């Protein structure tokens, strides 16, 4: 029987973007499994309540630590120097960590890590030195000392192999499970009043507010539409958790005179997000770097045409069925694609992101690796 700990100490609710949605989707998938297992969720003092409901399943229990996830430095130090001893004291010898964070030494514990991307290696200019150093240390430790690595796309797997030159059988690709309930959607009338929008008369994007998401290009597209009176909706809503680019984006919006045209909504609840996907003219995803990129898939699941870039893993995970901009920074190209997008949603194989199917893959892999 699969009997492992799941490290959730890195989760800061509503502040870590897509990785939080990923692990919650995966845990929800385990609830659906009709197989024997025992998961011990390793939680912190400030995130335990958000995972408490999983403990209603007899196959899952919570193990609370003294860690405060919001104290990132404190959490890292605890994981480096205390986590192994803590797990051994509770009789745990196998640990699945759904991100790249890990301990300095194995300390008698077998680890499996998930690497979502090597972002800081590709864009070091967007990260302070300590973040780059920590990321590179953890990637190296995971690749060389963890028992196995899961990559969330083939593009990420190839990226890891090209940089670390480990054997291919050390890394398995498993896509992120994506769950969207079409019935869970806020009334359009509520959104119209809240955001001053109309059905199919606005564009939408979901993104962390960080530089490589390329949101400033999307804002410039809105400015060009407005100034040149192009026959396209001049309304853009951007939903996402805070990032270091938030103030910069707000300043750009003000300076370009787009206060009425571009809105940073901040975090939105699932029902509101689903409705914004569904009623948008198109979902814009200008990111130049992704390890997976869940929002375009969510958008297409809800019937929204996606216009995005052809960078990194995006063509792979969207199965070549989105509308792609070859130069992510070319405003004129964005506008040309937005003027004549093609709807190929019916050609998508959405089973590739099926929650139960992918959870069974994790179950099979973890059972084999931890046997």
mmCIF file of C-alpha atoms in Angstrom:
data_model
loop_
_atom_site.group_PDB
_atom_site.id
_atom_site.type_symbol
_atom_site.label_atom_id
_atom_site.label_comp_id
_atom_site.label_asym_id
_atom_site.label_seq_id
_atom_site.Cartn_x
_atom_site.Cartn_y
_atom_site.Cartn_z
ATOM 1 C CA UNK A 1 0.000 0.000 0.000
ATOM 2 C CA UNK A 2 1.196 3.497 -0.779
ATOM 3 C CA UNK A 3 2.022 5.115 2.578
ATOM 4 C CA UNK A 4 3.827 8.462 2.270
ATOM 5 C CA UNK A 5 4.041 12.002 3.564
ATOM 6 C CA UNK A 6 3.112 14.894 1.263
ATOM 7 C CA UNK A 7 5.083 18.061 1.964
ATOM 8 C CA UNK A 8 2.750 21.089 1.891
ATOM 9 C CA UNK A 9 4.855 23.492 3.941
ATOM 10 C CA UNK A 10 5.529 25.654 0.865
ATOM 11 C CA UNK A 11 1.850 26.462 0.337
ATOM 12 C CA UNK A 12 0.935 30.041 1.212
ATOM 13 C CA UNK A 13 -2.793 30.079 0.408
ATOM 14 C CA UNK A 14 -3.701 32.312 -2.550
ATOM 15 C CA UNK A 15 -0.087 33.479 -2.878
ATOM 16 C CA UNK A 16 1.765 30.791 -4.818
ATOM 17 C CA UNK A 17 -0.283 30.820 -8.009
ATOM 18 C CA UNK A 18 -0.736 27.739 -10.155
ATOM 19 C CA UNK A 19 1.237 25.379 -7.911
ATOM 20 C CA UNK A 20 -1.455 25.660 -5.244
ATOM 21 C CA UNK A 21 -4.212 24.848 -7.749
ATOM 22 C CA UNK A 22 -2.104 21.915 -8.959
ATOM 23 C CA UNK A 23 -1.649 20.290 -5.554
ATOM 24 C CA UNK A 24 -5.265 20.823 -4.538
ATOM 25 C CA UNK A 25 -6.429 19.254 -7.804
ATOM 26 C CA UNK A 26 -4.120 16.304 -7.184
ATOM 27 C CA UNK A 27 -5.259 15.827 -3.583
ATOM 28 C CA UNK A 28 -8.881 16.007 -4.734
ATOM 29 C CA UNK A 29 -7.986 13.301 -7.229
ATOM 30 C CA UNK A 30 -6.706 11.072 -4.429
ATOM 31 C CA UNK A 31 -10.065 11.449 -2.708
ATOM 32 C CA UNK A 32 -11.646 9.933 -5.828
ATOM 33 C CA UNK A 33 -9.271 6.945 -5.981
ATOM 34 C CA UNK A 34 -10.786 3.591 -5.083
ATOM 35 C CA UNK A 35 -7.432 2.222 -4.009
ATOM 36 C CA UNK A 36 -5.739 1.696 -0.640
ATOM 37 C CA UNK A 37 -3.289 4.396 0.424
ATOM 38 C CA UNK A 38 -2.322 6.505 3.393
ATOM 39 C CA UNK A 39 -1.211 10.106 2.967
ATOM 40 C CA UNK A 40 0.209 12.165 5.805
ATOM 41 C CA UNK A 41 -0.117 15.823 4.857
ATOM 42 C CA UNK A 42 2.776 17.787 6.323
ATOM 43 C CA UNK A 43 1.231 21.195 7.029
ATOM 44 C CA UNK A 44 2.235 24.459 8.710
ATOM 45 C CA UNK A 45 0.622 26.484 11.461
ATOM 46 C CA UNK A 46 -0.782 28.999 8.971
ATOM 47 C CA UNK A 47 -1.942 26.699 6.172
ATOM 48 C CA UNK A 48 -3.318 23.695 8.067
ATOM 49 C CA UNK A 49 -6.927 24.924 8.104
ATOM 50 C CA UNK A 50 -6.974 25.106 4.316
ATOM 51 C CA UNK A 51 -6.216 21.373 4.150
ATOM 52 C CA UNK A 52 -8.259 20.255 7.161
ATOM 53 C CA UNK A 53 -11.142 18.904 5.076
ATOM 54 C CA UNK A 54 -8.910 16.238 3.522
ATOM 55 C CA UNK A 55 -8.703 14.612 6.945
ATOM 56 C CA UNK A 56 -12.353 13.571 6.690
ATOM 57 C CA UNK A 57 -11.135 10.766 4.415
ATOM 58 C CA UNK A 58 -9.767 7.994 6.652
ATOM 59 C CA UNK A 59 -6.898 7.469 4.219
ATOM 60 C CA UNK A 60 -5.546 10.968 4.851
ATOM 61 C CA UNK A 61 -4.279 12.579 8.044
ATOM 62 C CA UNK A 62 -2.729 15.964 8.792
ATOM 63 C CA UNK A 63 0.562 16.341 10.623
ATOM 64 C CA UNK A 64 1.060 19.912 11.799
ATOM 65 C CA UNK A 65 4.554 21.339 12.254
ATOM 66 C CA UNK A 66 5.699 24.506 14.021
ATOM 67 C CA UNK A 67 6.557 26.041 10.663
ATOM 68 C CA UNK A 68 4.939 29.311 9.564
ATOM 69 C CA UNK A 69 4.770 29.166 5.768
ATOM 70 C CA UNK A 70 4.542 32.950 5.469
ATOM 71 C CA UNK A 71 8.010 33.098 7.045
ATOM 72 C CA UNK A 72 9.789 31.783 3.966
ATOM 73 C CA UNK A 73 13.317 31.974 5.370
ATOM 74 C CA UNK A 74 12.252 30.225 8.576
ATOM 75 C CA UNK A 75 10.479 27.518 6.603
ATOM 76 C CA UNK A 76 13.529 26.879 4.417
ATOM 77 C CA UNK A 77 15.845 26.602 7.424
ATOM 78 C CA UNK A 78 13.451 24.204 9.158
ATOM 79 C CA UNK A 79 13.243 22.044 6.059
ATOM 80 C CA UNK A 80 17.010 22.044 5.607
ATOM 81 C CA UNK A 81 17.887 21.107 9.176
ATOM 82 C CA UNK A 82 14.811 19.792 11.025
ATOM 83 C CA UNK A 83 12.407 18.120 8.613
ATOM 84 C CA UNK A 84 14.158 14.749 8.354
ATOM 85 C CA UNK A 85 14.320 14.356 12.127
ATOM 86 C CA UNK A 86 10.668 15.391 12.421
ATOM 87 C CA UNK A 87 9.580 12.797 9.842
ATOM 88 C CA UNK A 88 11.653 10.014 11.420
ATOM 89 C CA UNK A 89 10.192 10.818 14.845
ATOM 90 C CA UNK A 90 6.737 10.215 13.379
ATOM 91 C CA UNK A 91 7.744 6.969 11.691
ATOM 92 C CA UNK A 92 7.801 8.403 8.168
ATOM 93 C CA UNK A 93 10.489 7.329 5.717
ATOM 94 C CA UNK A 94 8.952 8.309 2.348
ATOM 95 C CA UNK A 95 8.044 11.839 1.295
ATOM 96 C CA UNK A 96 6.490 13.266 -1.851
ATOM 97 C CA UNK A 97 7.277 16.965 -2.338
ATOM 98 C CA UNK A 98 5.125 18.463 -5.117
ATOM 99 C CA UNK A 99 7.610 21.296 -5.759
ATOM 100 C CA UNK A 100 11.396 21.583 -6.000
ATOM 101 C CA UNK A 101 11.947 22.517 -2.307
ATOM 102 C CA UNK A 102 13.721 19.848 -0.303
ATOM 103 C CA UNK A 103 16.110 19.093 2.530
ATOM 104 C CA UNK A 104 19.878 19.449 2.289
ATOM 105 C CA UNK A 105 20.423 15.735 3.003
ATOM 106 C CA UNK A 106 18.100 12.775 2.742
ATOM 107 C CA UNK A 107 18.660 11.837 6.379
ATOM 108 C CA UNK A 108 17.138 8.384 5.989
ATOM 109 C CA UNK A 109 14.103 9.711 4.076
ATOM 110 C CA UNK A 110 13.362 8.818 0.438
ATOM 111 C CA UNK A 111 12.119 11.835 -1.538
ATOM 112 C CA UNK A 112 10.308 12.315 -4.813
ATOM 113 C CA UNK A 113 10.152 15.911 -6.075
ATOM 114 C CA UNK A 114 8.145 17.681 -8.751
ATOM 115 C CA UNK A 115 9.973 20.306 -10.793
ATOM 116 C CA UNK A 116 7.540 22.705 -12.453
ATOM 117 C CA UNK A 117 10.158 24.726 -14.330
ATOM 118 C CA UNK A 118 13.690 26.120 -14.172
ATOM 119 C CA UNK A 119 12.495 29.696 -14.408
ATOM 120 C CA UNK A 120 15.254 31.350 -12.388
ATOM 121 C CA UNK A 121 17.856 29.730 -14.656
ATOM 122 C CA UNK A 122 16.213 31.119 -17.795
ATOM 123 C CA UNK A 123 15.395 34.582 -16.408
ATOM 124 C CA UNK A 124 17.858 35.346 -13.600
ATOM 125 C CA UNK A 125 17.352 39.078 -14.181
ATOM 126 C CA UNK A 126 13.870 38.757 -12.688
ATOM 127 C CA UNK A 127 15.043 37.209 -9.415
ATOM 128 C CA UNK A 128 17.191 38.416 -6.507
ATOM 129 C CA UNK A 129 20.442 36.549 -5.970
ATOM 130 C CA UNK A 130 19.225 34.591 -2.938
ATOM 131 C CA UNK A 131 16.236 33.198 -4.873
ATOM 132 C CA UNK A 132 18.469 32.098 -7.745
ATOM 133 C CA UNK A 133 20.959 30.474 -5.371
ATOM 134 C CA UNK A 134 18.231 28.645 -3.442
ATOM 135 C CA UNK A 135 16.478 27.468 -6.605
ATOM 136 C CA UNK A 136 19.667 26.152 -8.173
ATOM 137 C CA UNK A 137 20.684 24.408 -4.950
ATOM 138 C CA UNK A 138 17.305 22.683 -4.626
ATOM 139 C CA UNK A 139 17.216 21.660 -8.290
ATOM 140 C CA UNK A 140 20.675 20.144 -7.981
ATOM 141 C CA UNK A 141 19.783 18.351 -4.752
ATOM 142 C CA UNK A 142 16.510 17.062 -6.192
ATOM 143 C CA UNK A 143 18.075 15.804 -9.415
ATOM 144 C CA UNK A 144 20.979 14.080 -7.649
ATOM 145 C CA UNK A 145 19.550 13.000 -4.277
ATOM 146 C CA UNK A 146 15.807 12.586 -4.653
ATOM 147 C CA UNK A 147 14.772 9.097 -5.661
ATOM 148 C CA UNK A 148 12.784 10.365 -8.638
ATOM 149 C CA UNK A 149 11.659 13.562 -10.363
ATOM 150 C CA UNK A 150 8.293 14.368 -11.901
ATOM 151 C CA UNK A 151 8.268 17.011 -14.654
ATOM 152 C CA UNK A 152 4.946 18.645 -15.500
ATOM 153 C CA UNK A 153 5.548 18.751 -19.259
ATOM 154 C CA UNK A 154 7.862 17.148 -21.785
ATOM 155 C CA UNK A 155 9.397 20.573 -22.348
ATOM 156 C CA UNK A 156 10.367 20.786 -18.653
ATOM 157 C CA UNK A 157 11.700 17.241 -18.698
ATOM 158 C CA UNK A 158 13.946 17.997 -21.669
ATOM 159 C CA UNK A 159 15.062 21.238 -20.034
ATOM 160 C CA UNK A 160 16.132 19.380 -16.886
ATOM 161 C CA UNK A 161 17.907 16.671 -18.866
ATOM 162 C CA UNK A 162 19.810 19.207 -20.966
ATOM 163 C CA UNK A 163 21.030 21.100 -17.903
ATOM 164 C CA UNK A 164 21.773 18.268 -15.472
ATOM 165 C CA UNK A 165 22.596 15.347 -17.801
ATOM 166 C CA UNK A 166 20.929 12.691 -15.658
ATOM 167 C CA UNK A 167 19.573 9.448 -17.061
ATOM 168 C CA UNK A 168 16.203 9.822 -18.742
ATOM 169 C CA UNK A 169 14.560 7.190 -16.552
ATOM 170 C CA UNK A 170 15.154 9.408 -13.504
ATOM 171 C CA UNK A 171 12.439 11.829 -14.707
ATOM 172 C CA UNK A 172 8.798 11.071 -15.530
ATOM 173 C CA UNK A 173 6.440 13.518 -17.201
ATOM 174 C CA UNK A 174 2.948 13.808 -15.738
ATOM 175 C CA UNK A 175 0.714 16.681 -16.800
ATOM 176 C CA UNK A 176 -1.059 18.827 -14.244
ATOM 177 C CA UNK A 177 -4.611 17.703 -13.506
ATOM 178 C CA UNK A 178 -7.081 20.424 -14.422
ATOM 179 C CA UNK A 179 -10.616 20.515 -13.105
ATOM 180 C CA UNK A 180 -13.212 23.018 -14.218
ATOM 181 C CA UNK A 181 -16.869 22.753 -13.259
ATOM 182 C CA UNK A 182 -18.912 24.556 -15.949
ATOM 183 C CA UNK A 183 -21.782 24.866 -13.471
ATOM 184 C CA UNK A 184 -19.622 26.831 -11.034
ATOM 185 C CA UNK A 185 -19.916 30.283 -12.561
ATOM 186 C CA UNK A 186 -21.085 33.620 -11.242
ATOM 187 C CA UNK A 187 -24.015 35.348 -13.008
ATOM 188 C CA UNK A 188 -22.910 37.573 -15.872
ATOM 189 C CA UNK A 189 -25.079 40.390 -14.490
ATOM 190 C CA UNK A 190 -22.940 40.497 -11.322
ATOM 191 C CA UNK A 191 -19.761 40.815 -13.384
ATOM 192 C CA UNK A 192 -21.224 43.461 -15.672
ATOM 193 C CA UNK A 193 -21.927 45.683 -12.695
ATOM 194 C CA UNK A 194 -18.699 44.929 -10.880
ATOM 195 C CA UNK A 195 -16.275 45.347 -13.784
ATOM 196 C CA UNK A 196 -18.225 47.407 -16.312
ATOM 197 C CA UNK A 197 -18.066 44.697 -18.963
ATOM 198 C CA UNK A 198 -20.433 43.137 -21.498
ATOM 199 C CA UNK A 199 -20.612 39.617 -22.907
ATOM 200 C CA UNK A 200 -17.820 39.054 -25.502
ATOM 201 C CA UNK A 201 -16.834 42.737 -25.268
ATOM 202 C CA UNK A 202 -13.661 42.296 -23.211
ATOM 203 C CA UNK A 203 -10.470 40.244 -23.079
ATOM 204 C CA UNK A 204 -9.335 38.283 -20.062
ATOM 205 C CA UNK A 205 -6.123 36.871 -18.653
ATOM 206 C CA UNK A 206 -5.097 35.043 -15.487
ATOM 207 C CA UNK A 207 -1.484 35.465 -14.474
ATOM 208 C CA UNK A 208 0.968 36.183 -11.724
ATOM 209 C CA UNK A 209 2.072 39.787 -11.953
ATOM 210 C CA UNK A 210 5.695 39.033 -12.741
ATOM 211 C CA UNK A 211 7.878 40.160 -15.666
ATOM 212 C CA UNK A 212 8.054 37.037 -17.839
ATOM 213 C CA UNK A 213 4.258 36.913 -18.022
ATOM 214 C CA UNK A 214 4.650 39.806 -20.489
ATOM 215 C CA UNK A 215 1.535 41.642 -19.318
ATOM 216 C CA UNK A 216 2.944 45.014 -20.328
ATOM 217 C CA UNK A 217 2.600 43.916 -23.969
ATOM 218 C CA UNK A 218 -1.083 43.131 -23.414
ATOM 219 C CA UNK A 219 -1.524 46.598 -21.901
ATOM 220 C CA UNK A 220 0.212 48.188 -24.883
ATOM 221 C CA UNK A 221 -2.152 46.260 -27.187
ATOM 222 C CA UNK A 222 -5.079 47.914 -25.420
ATOM 223 C CA UNK A 223 -3.470 51.336 -25.837
ATOM 224 C CA UNK A 224 -2.996 50.751 -29.568
ATOM 225 C CA UNK A 225 -6.614 49.586 -29.983
ATOM 226 C CA UNK A 226 -7.838 52.691 -28.186
ATOM 227 C CA UNK A 227 -5.648 55.246 -29.948
ATOM 228 C CA UNK A 228 -6.090 53.798 -33.446
ATOM 229 C CA UNK A 229 -9.809 53.110 -32.897
ATOM 230 C CA UNK A 230 -9.371 49.517 -34.047
ATOM 231 C CA UNK A 231 -12.606 47.544 -34.262
ATOM 232 C CA UNK A 232 -11.828 45.304 -31.293
ATOM 233 C CA UNK A 233 -12.953 45.456 -27.649
ATOM 234 C CA UNK A 234 -10.753 47.881 -25.741
ATOM 235 C CA UNK A 235 -11.275 46.247 -22.365
ATOM 236 C CA UNK A 236 -8.888 43.910 -20.536
ATOM 237 C CA UNK A 237 -9.265 42.251 -17.141
ATOM 238 C CA UNK A 238 -6.166 40.753 -15.515
ATOM 239 C CA UNK A 239 -6.684 38.399 -12.564
ATOM 240 C CA UNK A 240 -3.814 37.128 -10.468
ATOM 241 C CA UNK A 241 -2.033 37.137 -7.176
ATOM 242 C CA UNK A 242 0.313 39.963 -6.386
ATOM 243 C CA UNK A 243 3.786 40.003 -7.873
ATOM 244 C CA UNK A 244 6.709 42.365 -8.076
ATOM 245 C CA UNK A 245 5.338 43.858 -11.295
ATOM 246 C CA UNK A 246 2.028 45.013 -9.821
ATOM 247 C CA UNK A 247 3.081 48.599 -9.148
ATOM 248 C CA UNK A 248 4.819 48.827 -12.526
ATOM 249 C CA UNK A 249 1.693 47.601 -14.319
ATOM 250 C CA UNK A 250 -0.539 49.997 -12.401
ATOM 251 C CA UNK A 251 1.778 52.852 -13.340
ATOM 252 C CA UNK A 252 1.714 51.829 -17.006
ATOM 253 C CA UNK A 253 -2.072 51.717 -16.960
ATOM 254 C CA UNK A 254 -2.233 55.240 -15.535
ATOM 255 C CA UNK A 255 0.447 56.679 -17.823
ATOM 256 C CA UNK A 256 -1.156 55.202 -20.939
ATOM 257 C CA UNK A 257 -4.558 56.600 -19.952
ATOM 258 C CA UNK A 258 -6.131 53.157 -19.640
ATOM 259 C CA UNK A 259 -7.721 53.374 -16.194
ATOM 260 C CA UNK A 260 -11.146 52.617 -17.697
ATOM 261 C CA UNK A 261 -9.876 50.021 -20.161
ATOM 262 C CA UNK A 262 -7.531 47.805 -18.095
ATOM 263 C CA UNK A 263 -8.364 46.434 -14.633
ATOM 264 C CA UNK A 264 -6.178 44.417 -12.278
ATOM 265 C CA UNK A 265 -8.792 42.406 -10.386
ATOM 266 C CA UNK A 266 -6.438 40.772 -7.900
ATOM 267 C CA UNK A 267 -7.368 37.274 -6.752
ATOM 268 C CA UNK A 268 -10.843 36.143 -7.822
ATOM 269 C CA UNK A 269 -12.841 33.189 -6.541
ATOM 270 C CA UNK A 270 -13.363 30.217 -8.847
ATOM 271 C CA UNK A 271 -16.997 30.992 -9.764
ATOM 272 C CA UNK A 272 -16.089 34.532 -10.817
ATOM 273 C CA UNK A 273 -13.003 33.397 -12.701
ATOM 274 C CA UNK A 274 -14.983 30.767 -14.619
ATOM 275 C CA UNK A 275 -17.571 33.315 -15.682
ATOM 276 C CA UNK A 276 -14.873 35.750 -16.791
ATOM 277 C CA UNK A 277 -13.293 32.993 -18.890
ATOM 278 C CA UNK A 278 -16.597 32.043 -20.471
ATOM 279 C CA UNK A 279 -17.881 35.506 -21.395
ATOM 280 C CA UNK A 280 -14.610 36.956 -22.709
ATOM 281 C CA UNK A 281 -14.063 37.716 -26.403
ATOM 282 C CA UNK A 282 -10.833 35.708 -26.059
ATOM 283 C CA UNK A 283 -8.380 34.677 -23.382
ATOM 284 C CA UNK A 284 -5.007 36.378 -23.855
ATOM 285 C CA UNK A 285 -1.931 34.611 -22.487
ATOM 286 C CA UNK A 286 1.172 36.632 -23.440
ATOM 287 C CA UNK A 287 3.610 34.710 -21.221
ATOM 288 C CA UNK A 288 7.067 34.006 -22.659
ATOM 289 C CA UNK A 289 7.919 31.223 -20.200
ATOM 290 C CA UNK A 290 5.833 28.448 -18.651
ATOM 291 C CA UNK A 291 6.492 25.022 -17.262
ATOM 292 C CA UNK A 292 2.904 24.075 -17.986
ATOM 293 C CA UNK A 293 0.430 26.965 -18.097
ATOM 294 C CA UNK A 294 -2.929 25.921 -16.665
ATOM 295 C CA UNK A 295 -5.041 29.029 -17.499
ATOM 296 C CA UNK A 296 -5.189 28.493 -21.293
ATOM 297 C CA UNK A 297 -6.496 24.954 -20.735
ATOM 298 C CA UNK A 298 -9.045 26.186 -18.188
ATOM 299 C CA UNK A 299 -10.155 28.849 -20.649
ATOM 300 C CA UNK A 300 -10.646 26.360 -23.473
ATOM 301 C CA UNK A 301 -12.506 23.972 -21.169
ATOM 302 C CA UNK A 302 -14.971 26.819 -20.622
ATOM 303 C CA UNK A 303 -15.259 27.577 -24.326
ATOM 304 C CA UNK A 304 -13.008 30.612 -24.581
ATOM 305 C CA UNK A 305 -10.784 31.042 -27.633
ATOM 306 C CA UNK A 306 -7.147 31.341 -26.542
ATOM 307 C CA UNK A 307 -4.550 33.666 -28.063
ATOM 308 C CA UNK A 308 -1.075 33.015 -26.712
ATOM 309 C CA UNK A 309 2.609 32.708 -27.606
ATOM 310 C CA UNK A 310 4.554 29.815 -29.091
ATOM 311 C CA UNK A 311 7.176 29.878 -26.336
ATOM 312 C CA UNK A 312 8.382 27.122 -23.985
ATOM 313 C CA UNK A 313 5.766 24.438 -23.260
ATOM 314 C CA UNK A 314 2.710 26.438 -24.349
ATOM 315 C CA UNK A 315 2.237 24.847 -27.806
ATOM 316 C CA UNK A 316 2.730 21.402 -26.233
ATOM 317 C CA UNK A 317 0.128 21.692 -23.495
ATOM 318 C CA UNK A 318 -2.385 23.506 -25.715
ATOM 319 C CA UNK A 319 -1.886 20.724 -28.301
ATOM 320 C CA UNK A 320 -1.299 23.253 -31.068
ATOM 321 C CA UNK A 321 -4.985 24.204 -30.935
ATOM 322 C CA UNK A 322 -4.694 27.776 -29.629
ATOM 323 C CA UNK A 323 -3.928 30.889 -31.712
ATOM 324 C CA UNK A 324 -0.212 31.680 -31.486
ATOM 325 C CA UNK A 325 1.816 34.863 -31.733
ATOM 326 C CA UNK A 326 5.333 34.179 -33.019
ATOM 327 C CA UNK A 327 6.832 37.335 -31.523
ATOM 328 C CA UNK A 328 5.365 37.804 -28.012
ATOM 329 C CA UNK A 329 6.436 41.470 -27.962
ATOM 330 C CA UNK A 330 5.027 42.464 -31.362
ATOM 331 C CA UNK A 331 1.892 44.512 -30.679
ATOM 332 C CA UNK A 332 0.872 44.604 -34.330
ATOM 333 C CA UNK A 333 1.035 40.826 -34.580
ATOM 334 C CA UNK A 334 -1.126 40.487 -31.483
ATOM 335 C CA UNK A 335 -3.735 42.725 -33.032
ATOM 336 C CA UNK A 336 -3.679 40.815 -36.337
ATOM 337 C CA UNK A 337 -4.250 37.507 -34.543
ATOM 338 C CA UNK A 338 -6.959 39.046 -32.338
ATOM 339 C CA UNK A 339 -8.790 40.268 -35.444
ATOM 340 C CA UNK A 340 -9.171 36.777 -36.917
ATOM 341 C CA UNK A 341 -8.739 34.058 -34.262
ATOM 342 C CA UNK A 342 -9.625 30.468 -35.121
ATOM 343 C CA UNK A 343 -11.752 28.343 -32.791
ATOM 344 C CA UNK A 344 -10.213 24.839 -32.586
ATOM 345 C CA UNK A 345 -11.452 23.958 -29.105
ATOM 346 C CA UNK A 346 -13.423 20.940 -30.382
ATOM 347 C CA UNK A 347 -10.148 19.405 -31.567
ATOM 348 C CA UNK A 348 -8.676 19.392 -28.051
ATOM 349 C CA UNK A 349 -8.166 16.099 -26.226
ATOM 350 C CA UNK A 350 -9.130 17.259 -22.754
ATOM 351 C CA UNK A 351 -8.640 13.754 -21.345
ATOM 352 C CA UNK A 352 -4.914 14.591 -21.246
ATOM 353 C CA UNK A 353 -5.668 16.733 -18.157
ATOM 354 C CA UNK A 354 -8.237 14.424 -16.536
ATOM 355 C CA UNK A 355 -7.918 14.555 -12.768
ATOM 356 C CA UNK A 356 -8.585 10.882 -11.997
ATOM 357 C CA UNK A 357 -6.451 9.601 -14.883
ATOM 358 C CA UNK A 358 -3.458 11.718 -13.831
ATOM 359 C CA UNK A 359 -3.903 10.924 -10.139
ATOM 360 C CA UNK A 360 -3.760 7.229 -11.046
ATOM 361 C CA UNK A 361 -0.481 7.926 -12.866
ATOM 362 C CA UNK A 362 0.915 9.545 -9.713
ATOM 363 C CA UNK A 363 -0.372 6.647 -7.615
ATOM 364 C CA UNK A 364 1.277 4.111 -9.911
ATOM 365 C CA UNK A 365 4.575 5.979 -10.118
ATOM 366 C CA UNK A 366 4.835 6.678 -6.382
ATOM 367 C CA UNK A 367 3.890 3.085 -5.535
ATOM 368 C CA UNK A 368 6.656 1.838 -7.828
ATOM 369 C CA UNK A 369 9.322 4.316 -6.709
ATOM 370 C CA UNK A 370 8.594 3.923 -3.010
ATOM 371 C CA UNK A 371 8.128 0.146 -3.147
#
